[in-house]
Coordinates of C-alpha atoms and ligand atoms in Angstrom, one line a residue:
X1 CA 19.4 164.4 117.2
X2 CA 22.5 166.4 116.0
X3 CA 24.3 165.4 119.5
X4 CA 23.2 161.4 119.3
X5 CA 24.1 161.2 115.2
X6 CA 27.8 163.0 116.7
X7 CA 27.7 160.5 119.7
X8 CA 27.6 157.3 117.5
X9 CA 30.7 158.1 115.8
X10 CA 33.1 155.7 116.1
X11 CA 36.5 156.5 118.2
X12 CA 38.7 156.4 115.6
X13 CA 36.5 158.3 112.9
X14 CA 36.6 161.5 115.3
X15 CA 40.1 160.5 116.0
X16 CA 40.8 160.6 112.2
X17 CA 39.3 163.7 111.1
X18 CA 41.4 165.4 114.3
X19 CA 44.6 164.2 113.1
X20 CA 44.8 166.5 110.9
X21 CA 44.5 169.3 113.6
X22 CA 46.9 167.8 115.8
X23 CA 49.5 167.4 113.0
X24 CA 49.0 171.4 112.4
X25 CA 49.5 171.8 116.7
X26 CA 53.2 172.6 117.8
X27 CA 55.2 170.2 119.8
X28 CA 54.1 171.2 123.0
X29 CA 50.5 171.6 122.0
X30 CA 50.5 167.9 120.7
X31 CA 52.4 166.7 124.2
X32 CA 49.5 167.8 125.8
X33 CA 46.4 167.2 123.5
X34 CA 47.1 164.7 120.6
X35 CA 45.3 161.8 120.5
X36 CA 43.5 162.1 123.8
X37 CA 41.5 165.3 122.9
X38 CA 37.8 165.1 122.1
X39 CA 37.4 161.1 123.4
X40 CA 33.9 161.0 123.1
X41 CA 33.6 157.7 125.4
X42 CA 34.3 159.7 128.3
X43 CA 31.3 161.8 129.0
X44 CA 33.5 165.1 128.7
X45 CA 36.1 163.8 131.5
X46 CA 38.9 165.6 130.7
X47 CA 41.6 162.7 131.3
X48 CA 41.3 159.6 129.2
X49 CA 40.0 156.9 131.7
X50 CA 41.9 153.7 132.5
X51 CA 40.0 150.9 130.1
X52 CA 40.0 147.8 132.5
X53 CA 38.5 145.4 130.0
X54 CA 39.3 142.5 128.0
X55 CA 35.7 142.4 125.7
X56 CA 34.0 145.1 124.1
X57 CA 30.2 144.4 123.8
X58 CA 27.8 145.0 121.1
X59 CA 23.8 144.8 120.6
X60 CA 23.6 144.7 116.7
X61 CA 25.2 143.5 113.9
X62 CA 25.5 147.1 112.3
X63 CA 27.3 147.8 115.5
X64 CA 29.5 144.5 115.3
X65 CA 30.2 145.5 111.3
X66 CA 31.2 149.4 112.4
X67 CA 33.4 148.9 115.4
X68 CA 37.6 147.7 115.5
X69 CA 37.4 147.0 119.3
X70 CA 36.6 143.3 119.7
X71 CA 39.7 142.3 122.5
X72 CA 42.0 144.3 124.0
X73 CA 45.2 142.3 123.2
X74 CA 45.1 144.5 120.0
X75 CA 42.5 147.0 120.8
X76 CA 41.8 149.4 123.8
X77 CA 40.8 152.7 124.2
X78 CA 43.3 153.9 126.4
X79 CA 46.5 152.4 124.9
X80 CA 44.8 154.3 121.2
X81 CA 45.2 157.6 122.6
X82 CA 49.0 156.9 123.6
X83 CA 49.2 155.5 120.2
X84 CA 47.8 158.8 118.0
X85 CA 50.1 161.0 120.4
X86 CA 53.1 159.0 119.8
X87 CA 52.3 158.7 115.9
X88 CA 52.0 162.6 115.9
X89 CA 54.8 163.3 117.8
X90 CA 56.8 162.0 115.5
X91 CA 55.1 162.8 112.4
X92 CA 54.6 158.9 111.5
X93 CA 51.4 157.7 110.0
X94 CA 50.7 155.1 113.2
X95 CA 51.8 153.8 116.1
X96 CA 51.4 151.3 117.7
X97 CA 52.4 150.8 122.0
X98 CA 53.2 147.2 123.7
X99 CA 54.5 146.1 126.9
X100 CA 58.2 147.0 126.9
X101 CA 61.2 148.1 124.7
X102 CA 62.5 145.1 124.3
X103 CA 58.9 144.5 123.2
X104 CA 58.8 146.7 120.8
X105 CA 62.2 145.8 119.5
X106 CA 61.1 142.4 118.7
X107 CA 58.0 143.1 117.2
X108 CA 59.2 145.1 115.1
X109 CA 62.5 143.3 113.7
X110 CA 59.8 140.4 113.3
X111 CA 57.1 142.3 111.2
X112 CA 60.2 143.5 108.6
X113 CA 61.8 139.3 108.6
X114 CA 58.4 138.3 108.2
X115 CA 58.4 136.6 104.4
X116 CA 56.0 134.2 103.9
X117 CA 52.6 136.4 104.6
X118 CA 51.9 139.1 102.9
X119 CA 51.1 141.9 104.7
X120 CA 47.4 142.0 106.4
X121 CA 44.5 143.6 106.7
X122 CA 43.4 144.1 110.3
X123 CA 41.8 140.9 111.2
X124 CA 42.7 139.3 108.1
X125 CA 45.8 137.2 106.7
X126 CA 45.3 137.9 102.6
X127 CA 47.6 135.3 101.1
X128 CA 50.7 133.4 101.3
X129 CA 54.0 134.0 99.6
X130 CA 55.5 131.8 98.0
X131 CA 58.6 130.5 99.6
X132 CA 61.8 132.1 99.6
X133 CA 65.0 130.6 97.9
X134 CA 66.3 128.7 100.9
X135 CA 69.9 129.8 99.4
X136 CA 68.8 133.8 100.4
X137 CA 69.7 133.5 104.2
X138 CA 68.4 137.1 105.3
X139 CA 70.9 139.0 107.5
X140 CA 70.5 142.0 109.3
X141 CA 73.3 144.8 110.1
X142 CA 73.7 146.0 113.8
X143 CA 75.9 148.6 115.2
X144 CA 78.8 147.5 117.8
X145 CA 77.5 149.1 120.7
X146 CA 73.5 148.7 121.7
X147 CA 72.1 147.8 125.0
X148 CA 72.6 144.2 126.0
X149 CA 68.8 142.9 125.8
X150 CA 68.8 144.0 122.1
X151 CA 72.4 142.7 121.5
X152 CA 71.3 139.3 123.2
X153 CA 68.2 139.1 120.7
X154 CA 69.5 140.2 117.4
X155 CA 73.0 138.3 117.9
X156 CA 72.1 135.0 120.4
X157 CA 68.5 134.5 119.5
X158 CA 67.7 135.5 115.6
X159 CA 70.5 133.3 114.6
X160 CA 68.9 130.0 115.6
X161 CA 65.7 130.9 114.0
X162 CA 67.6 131.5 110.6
X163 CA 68.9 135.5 110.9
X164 CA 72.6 136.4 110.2
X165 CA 73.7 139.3 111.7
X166 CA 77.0 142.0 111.0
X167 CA 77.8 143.5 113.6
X168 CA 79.8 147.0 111.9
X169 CA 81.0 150.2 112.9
X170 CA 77.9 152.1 112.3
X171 CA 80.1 155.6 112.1
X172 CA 82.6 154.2 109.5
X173 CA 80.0 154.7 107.0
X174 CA 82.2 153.0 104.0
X175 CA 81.9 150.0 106.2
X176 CA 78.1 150.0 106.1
X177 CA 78.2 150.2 102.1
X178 CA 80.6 147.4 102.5
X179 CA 78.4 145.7 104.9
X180 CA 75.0 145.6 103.4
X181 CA 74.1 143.4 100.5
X182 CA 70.7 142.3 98.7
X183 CA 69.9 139.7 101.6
X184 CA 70.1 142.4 104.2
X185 CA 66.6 142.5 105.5
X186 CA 67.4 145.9 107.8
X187 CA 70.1 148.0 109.6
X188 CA 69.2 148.7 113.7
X189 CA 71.0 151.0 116.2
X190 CA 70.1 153.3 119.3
X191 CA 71.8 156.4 118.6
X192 CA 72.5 158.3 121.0
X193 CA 73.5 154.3 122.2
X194 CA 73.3 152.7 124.9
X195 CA 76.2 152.7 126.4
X196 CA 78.7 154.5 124.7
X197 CA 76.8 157.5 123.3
X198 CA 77.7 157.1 120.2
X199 CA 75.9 159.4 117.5
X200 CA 74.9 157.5 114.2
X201 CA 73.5 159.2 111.1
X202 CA 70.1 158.1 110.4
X203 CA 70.4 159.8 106.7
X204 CA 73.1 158.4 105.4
X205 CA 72.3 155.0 106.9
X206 CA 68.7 155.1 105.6
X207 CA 70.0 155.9 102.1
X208 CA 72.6 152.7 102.1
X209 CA 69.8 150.6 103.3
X210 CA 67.3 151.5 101.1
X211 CA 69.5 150.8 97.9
X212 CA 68.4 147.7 98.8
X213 CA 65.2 147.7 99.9
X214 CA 65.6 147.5 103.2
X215 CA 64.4 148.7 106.2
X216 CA 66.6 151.4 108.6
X217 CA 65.0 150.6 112.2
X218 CA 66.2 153.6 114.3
X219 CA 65.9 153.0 118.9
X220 CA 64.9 156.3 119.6
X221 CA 65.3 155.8 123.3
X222 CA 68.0 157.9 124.5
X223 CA 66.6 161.0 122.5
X224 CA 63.1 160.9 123.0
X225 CA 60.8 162.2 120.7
X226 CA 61.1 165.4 122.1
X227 CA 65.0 166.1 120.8
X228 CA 64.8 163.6 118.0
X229 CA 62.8 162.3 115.0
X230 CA 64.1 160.0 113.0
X231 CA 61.3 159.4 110.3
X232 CA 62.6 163.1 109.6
X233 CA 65.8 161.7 108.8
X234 CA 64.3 158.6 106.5
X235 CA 64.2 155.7 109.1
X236 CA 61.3 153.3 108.4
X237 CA 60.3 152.3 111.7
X238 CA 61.5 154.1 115.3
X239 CA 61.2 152.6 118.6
X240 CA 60.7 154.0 121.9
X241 CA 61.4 152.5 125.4
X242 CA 58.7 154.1 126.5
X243 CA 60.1 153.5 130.3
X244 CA 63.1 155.8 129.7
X245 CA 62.6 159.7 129.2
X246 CA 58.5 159.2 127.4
X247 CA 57.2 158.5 130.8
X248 CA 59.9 159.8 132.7
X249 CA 58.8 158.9 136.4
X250 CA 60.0 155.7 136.3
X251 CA 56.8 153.9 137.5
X252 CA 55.8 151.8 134.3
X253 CA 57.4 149.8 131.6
X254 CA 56.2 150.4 128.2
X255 CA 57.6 150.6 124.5
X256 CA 56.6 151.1 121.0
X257 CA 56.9 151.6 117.5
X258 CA 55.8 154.4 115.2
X259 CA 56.1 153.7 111.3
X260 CA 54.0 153.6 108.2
X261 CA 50.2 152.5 108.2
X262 CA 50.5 149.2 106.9
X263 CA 53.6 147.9 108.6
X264 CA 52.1 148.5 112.1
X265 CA 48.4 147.1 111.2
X266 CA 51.0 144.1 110.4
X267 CA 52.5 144.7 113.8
X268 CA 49.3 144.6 115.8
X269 CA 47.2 142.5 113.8
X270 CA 49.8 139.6 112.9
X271 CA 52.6 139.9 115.7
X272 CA 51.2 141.3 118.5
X273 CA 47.7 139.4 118.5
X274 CA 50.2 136.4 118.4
X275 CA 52.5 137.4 121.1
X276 CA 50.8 138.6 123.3
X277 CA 52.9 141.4 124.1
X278 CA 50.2 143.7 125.3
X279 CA 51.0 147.0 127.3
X280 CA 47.9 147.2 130.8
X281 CA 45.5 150.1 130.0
X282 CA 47.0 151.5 133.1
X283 CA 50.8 151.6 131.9
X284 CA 49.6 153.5 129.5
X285 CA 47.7 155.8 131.7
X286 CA 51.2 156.4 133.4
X287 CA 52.6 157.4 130.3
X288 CA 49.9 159.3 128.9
X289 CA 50.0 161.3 132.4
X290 CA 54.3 161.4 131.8
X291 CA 54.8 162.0 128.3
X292 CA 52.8 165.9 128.8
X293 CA 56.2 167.2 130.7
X294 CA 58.4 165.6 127.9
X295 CA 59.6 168.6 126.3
X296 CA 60.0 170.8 130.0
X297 CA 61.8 167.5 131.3
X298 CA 64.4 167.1 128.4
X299 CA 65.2 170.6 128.4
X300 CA 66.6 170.5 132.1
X301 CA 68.0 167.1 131.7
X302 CA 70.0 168.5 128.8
X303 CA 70.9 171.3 130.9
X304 CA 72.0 169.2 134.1
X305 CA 73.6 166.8 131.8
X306 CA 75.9 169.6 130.3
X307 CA 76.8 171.4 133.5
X308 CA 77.8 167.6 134.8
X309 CA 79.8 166.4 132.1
X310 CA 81.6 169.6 132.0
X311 CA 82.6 169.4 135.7
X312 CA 84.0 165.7 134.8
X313 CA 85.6 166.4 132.1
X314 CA 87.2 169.1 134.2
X315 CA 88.2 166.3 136.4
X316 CA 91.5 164.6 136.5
X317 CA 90.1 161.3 138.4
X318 CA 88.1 161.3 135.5
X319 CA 89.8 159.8 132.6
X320 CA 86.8 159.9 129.3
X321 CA 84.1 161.5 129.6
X322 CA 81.2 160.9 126.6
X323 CA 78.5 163.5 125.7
X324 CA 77.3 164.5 122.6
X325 CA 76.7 168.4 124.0
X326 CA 80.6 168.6 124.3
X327 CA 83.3 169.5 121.8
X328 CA 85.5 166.5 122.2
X329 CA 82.7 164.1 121.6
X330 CA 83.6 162.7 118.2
X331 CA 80.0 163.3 116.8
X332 CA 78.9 166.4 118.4
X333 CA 78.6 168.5 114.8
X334 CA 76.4 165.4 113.8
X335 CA 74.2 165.7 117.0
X336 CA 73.7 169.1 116.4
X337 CA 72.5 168.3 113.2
X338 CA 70.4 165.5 114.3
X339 CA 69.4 166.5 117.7
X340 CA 67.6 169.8 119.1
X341 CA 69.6 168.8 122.8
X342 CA 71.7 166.2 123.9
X343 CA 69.8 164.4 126.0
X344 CA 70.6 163.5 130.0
X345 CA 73.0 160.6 128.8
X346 CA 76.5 160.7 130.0
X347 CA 79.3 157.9 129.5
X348 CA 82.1 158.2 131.8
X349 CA 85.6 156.4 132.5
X350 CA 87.4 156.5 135.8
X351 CA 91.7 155.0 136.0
X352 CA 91.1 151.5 137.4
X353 CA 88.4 149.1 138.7
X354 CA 89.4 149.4 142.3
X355 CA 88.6 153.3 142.0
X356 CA 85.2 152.5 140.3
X357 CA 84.5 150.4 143.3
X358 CA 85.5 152.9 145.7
X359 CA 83.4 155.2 143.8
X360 CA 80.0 153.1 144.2
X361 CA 80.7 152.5 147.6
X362 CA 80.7 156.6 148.2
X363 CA 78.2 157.9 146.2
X364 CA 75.2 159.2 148.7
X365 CA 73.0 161.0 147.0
X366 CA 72.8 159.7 143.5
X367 CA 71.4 156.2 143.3
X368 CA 73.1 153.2 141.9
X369 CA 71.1 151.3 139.4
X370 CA 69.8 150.2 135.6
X371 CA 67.8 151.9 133.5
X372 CA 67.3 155.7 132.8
X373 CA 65.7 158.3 131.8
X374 CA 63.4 159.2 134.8
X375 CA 63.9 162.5 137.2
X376 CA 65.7 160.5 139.7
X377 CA 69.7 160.0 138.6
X378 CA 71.3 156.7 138.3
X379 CA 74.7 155.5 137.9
X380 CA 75.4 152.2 136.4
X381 CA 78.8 150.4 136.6
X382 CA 78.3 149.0 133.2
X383 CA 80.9 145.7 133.4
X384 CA 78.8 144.5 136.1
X385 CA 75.4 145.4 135.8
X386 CA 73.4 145.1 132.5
X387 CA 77.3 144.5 130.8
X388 CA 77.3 141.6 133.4
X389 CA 75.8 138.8 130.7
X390 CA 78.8 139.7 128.2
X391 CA 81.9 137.9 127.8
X392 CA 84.5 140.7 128.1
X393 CA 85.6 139.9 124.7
X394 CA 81.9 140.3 123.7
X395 CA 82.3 143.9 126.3
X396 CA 85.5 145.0 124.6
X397 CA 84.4 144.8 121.0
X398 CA 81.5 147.2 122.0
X399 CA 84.2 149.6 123.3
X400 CA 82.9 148.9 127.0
X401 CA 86.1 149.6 129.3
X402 CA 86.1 147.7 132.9
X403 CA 85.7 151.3 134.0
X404 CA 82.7 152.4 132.2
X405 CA 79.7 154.2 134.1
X406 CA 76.8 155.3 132.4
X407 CA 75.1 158.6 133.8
X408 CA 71.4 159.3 133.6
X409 CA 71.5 162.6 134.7
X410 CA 68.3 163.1 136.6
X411 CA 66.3 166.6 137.2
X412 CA 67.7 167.3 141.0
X413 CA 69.8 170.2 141.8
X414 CA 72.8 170.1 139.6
X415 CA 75.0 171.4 142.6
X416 CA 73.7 168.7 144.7
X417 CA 74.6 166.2 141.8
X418 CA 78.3 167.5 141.6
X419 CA 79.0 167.9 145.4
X420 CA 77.9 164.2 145.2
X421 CA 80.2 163.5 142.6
X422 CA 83.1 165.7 144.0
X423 CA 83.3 164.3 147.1
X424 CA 83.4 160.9 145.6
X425 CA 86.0 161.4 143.2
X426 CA 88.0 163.0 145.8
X427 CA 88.4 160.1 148.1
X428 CA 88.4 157.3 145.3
Ligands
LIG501 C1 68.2 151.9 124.2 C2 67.3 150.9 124.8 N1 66.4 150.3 124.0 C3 65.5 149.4 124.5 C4 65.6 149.1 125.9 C5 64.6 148.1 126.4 O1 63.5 148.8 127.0 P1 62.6 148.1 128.2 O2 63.4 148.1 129.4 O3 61.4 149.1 128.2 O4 62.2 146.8 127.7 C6 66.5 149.7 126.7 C7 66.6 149.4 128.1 O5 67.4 149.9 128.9 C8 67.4 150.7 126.2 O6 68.3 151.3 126.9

């Protein structure tokens, strides 16, 4: 009787009385065990299975009245255990993961504009707002450099539906003061970013922001949550590109958003049921089976990313070299303060852009493409891949040279990654 009374608990009641256990786990523990450890649905299978459903089904109306999963555009097993890791990894109260980044970037920015509705409960829009005075045009405060998708979005798109946006130095922290005012609805930036490397300080940007009551929204991306936590540091909401370094493989897309309680119920139950912006069950499986290496993974792609920029800097082809793990980088006492590594992300400059197509052309063993964070290395010319959309007005006031490469260092053989390198820069 003991074992069926235990059985009929809900998913998220065991889930809820083992937060507190997983919150108590050490950062490696909770990689491994958080959120998907005991899943009483499983009949003690040890991994969490892939939910391939769109209903759930129920018998009675006790059971109707007791149970959250109804749909799984905003409720499914598998994509709950990813949440309740990610939520404990970074010490937020929830979490809540979608289909991409970008995504999550959205959703997010959208849940802290919203106005009108109050915030809900799950399933249920409370009451409206009265409306805002019209003359209150909300803005929102960017940093210069962020990757293009989010730059496109917050600058191209927001506008036409009403957003201002300041686009500000976010390491000239007078500026920021100087920037924000009572209609500034929240301050975003990637930090390390994407793809200068600058290094922003969460603290002291949360504290402007929340003078007035706004919300700092911190991309997490290049750090994952495995060398960074920015709800440590005051941010309100942090995102993940879940693609990038939390999965790590490079097999799936995914993102998400880890914040307080209420603003992600708002996320899942007003935006996301709306949008539609689900991630599949088995994305989620990916990551769930990616994310336990996190920690091992970041720790050699710190360590590859050090030895490499080193040898570039070293390097008289090479004429900048951007990494937060070295001395010259103008925020490396801040990364150390913010940061327990630095991450696989190198920026790089070479003399002109015939060399940096010479360069493409010789590379052999590390790969030429977007994105990041996975154990294969990639090299992007910035100017014409994802800086490729960007007027080069638009490229230079993001500090984006016509020579830039960005460097996702990789987990091969870092001798193998600098014999590439060398005998590329040698012939360039
Ligand atoms: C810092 C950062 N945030 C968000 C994104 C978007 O993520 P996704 O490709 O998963 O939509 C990217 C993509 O490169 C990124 O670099």
């Amino acid at each position: 009787m003991k074992y069926l009374s235990e059985k009929k608990k809900t998913f998220q009641e065991i889930n809820k009385e083992n937060r507190i256990k997983w919150d108590k786990l050490k950062f490696d523990t909770q990689l491994i065990r958080a959120g998907e450890d005991p899943y009483p649905e499983t009949s003690h299978s040890l991994r969490i299975p892939i939910y391939a459903t769109k209903s759930y089904t129920y018998s009675t109306s006790s059971e109707l009245y007791k149970n959250h999963y109804y749909y799984s555009r905003t409720e499914n097993p598998t994509l709950y255990a990813l949440d309740n890791k990610l939520a404990t990894l970074h010490r937020g109260e929830s979490a809540i993961s979608v289909a991409s980044g970008m995504g999550a970037v959205h959703l997010a920015c959208s849940s802290v504009l919203q106005r009108r509705v109050e915030r809900i409960r799950p399933n249920k829009i409370t009451k409206l707002l009265p409306q805002s005075n019209p003359e209150n045009i909300p803005n929102i405060i960017i940093h210069i450099n962020q990757y293009t998708g989010v730059y496109r979005l917050l600058t191209k798109i927001y506008p036409q539906m009403g957003i201002e946006f300041k686009r500000v130095n976010l390491c000239d922290l007078p500026e920021v003061k100087k920037a924000i005012d009572d209609n500034t609805k929240f301050i975003f930036f990637e930090s390390p970013s994407n793809p200068t490397i600058d290094i922003i300080d969460i603290q002291k940007c949360a504290d402007l922001i929340h003078e007035v009551n706004g919300k700092c929204i911190v991309d997490n991306t290049f750090a994952s949550p495995a060398l960074q936590q920015p709800l440590e540091f005051g941010a309100d909401l942090v995102i993940e590109s879940l693609t990038k370094y939390t999965n790590g493989h490079g097999d799936a897309l995914g993102g998400a958003i880890i914040g307080p309680k209420n603003e992600i119920l708002n996320i899942r139950y007003y935006w996301q049921e709306t949008q539609g912006q689900v991630l599949s069950p088995f994305n989620a499986w990916l990551i769930l089976r990616g994310i336990r290496t996190l920690n091992l993974r970041m720790a050699r792609h710190s360590s590859n990313a050090m030895t490499l920029a080193e040898f570039l800097e070293d390097n008289p082809k090479v004429t900048k070299v951007l990494y937060p793990g070295l001395k010259s980088h103008p925020a490396h006492e801040l990364a150390k303060k913010q940061m327990k590594n630095f991450s696989g992300m190198i920026g790089f400059e070479l003399e002109s852009v015939e060399a940096s197509n010479r360069f493409i052309d010789l590379l052999k063993l590390i790969k030429v493409g977007v994105s990041l964070g996975d154990t294969t290395s990639l090299i992007e010319y910035t100017s014409i891949m994802t800086g490729i959309d960007l007027a080069s007005w638009e490229r230079k006031a993001m500090n984006i040279s016509n020579t830039h490469f960005r460097f996702s260092v990789g987990l091969e053989d870092p001798e193998d990654l600098i014999s590439d390198l060398d005998q590329a820069l040698k012939q360039i």
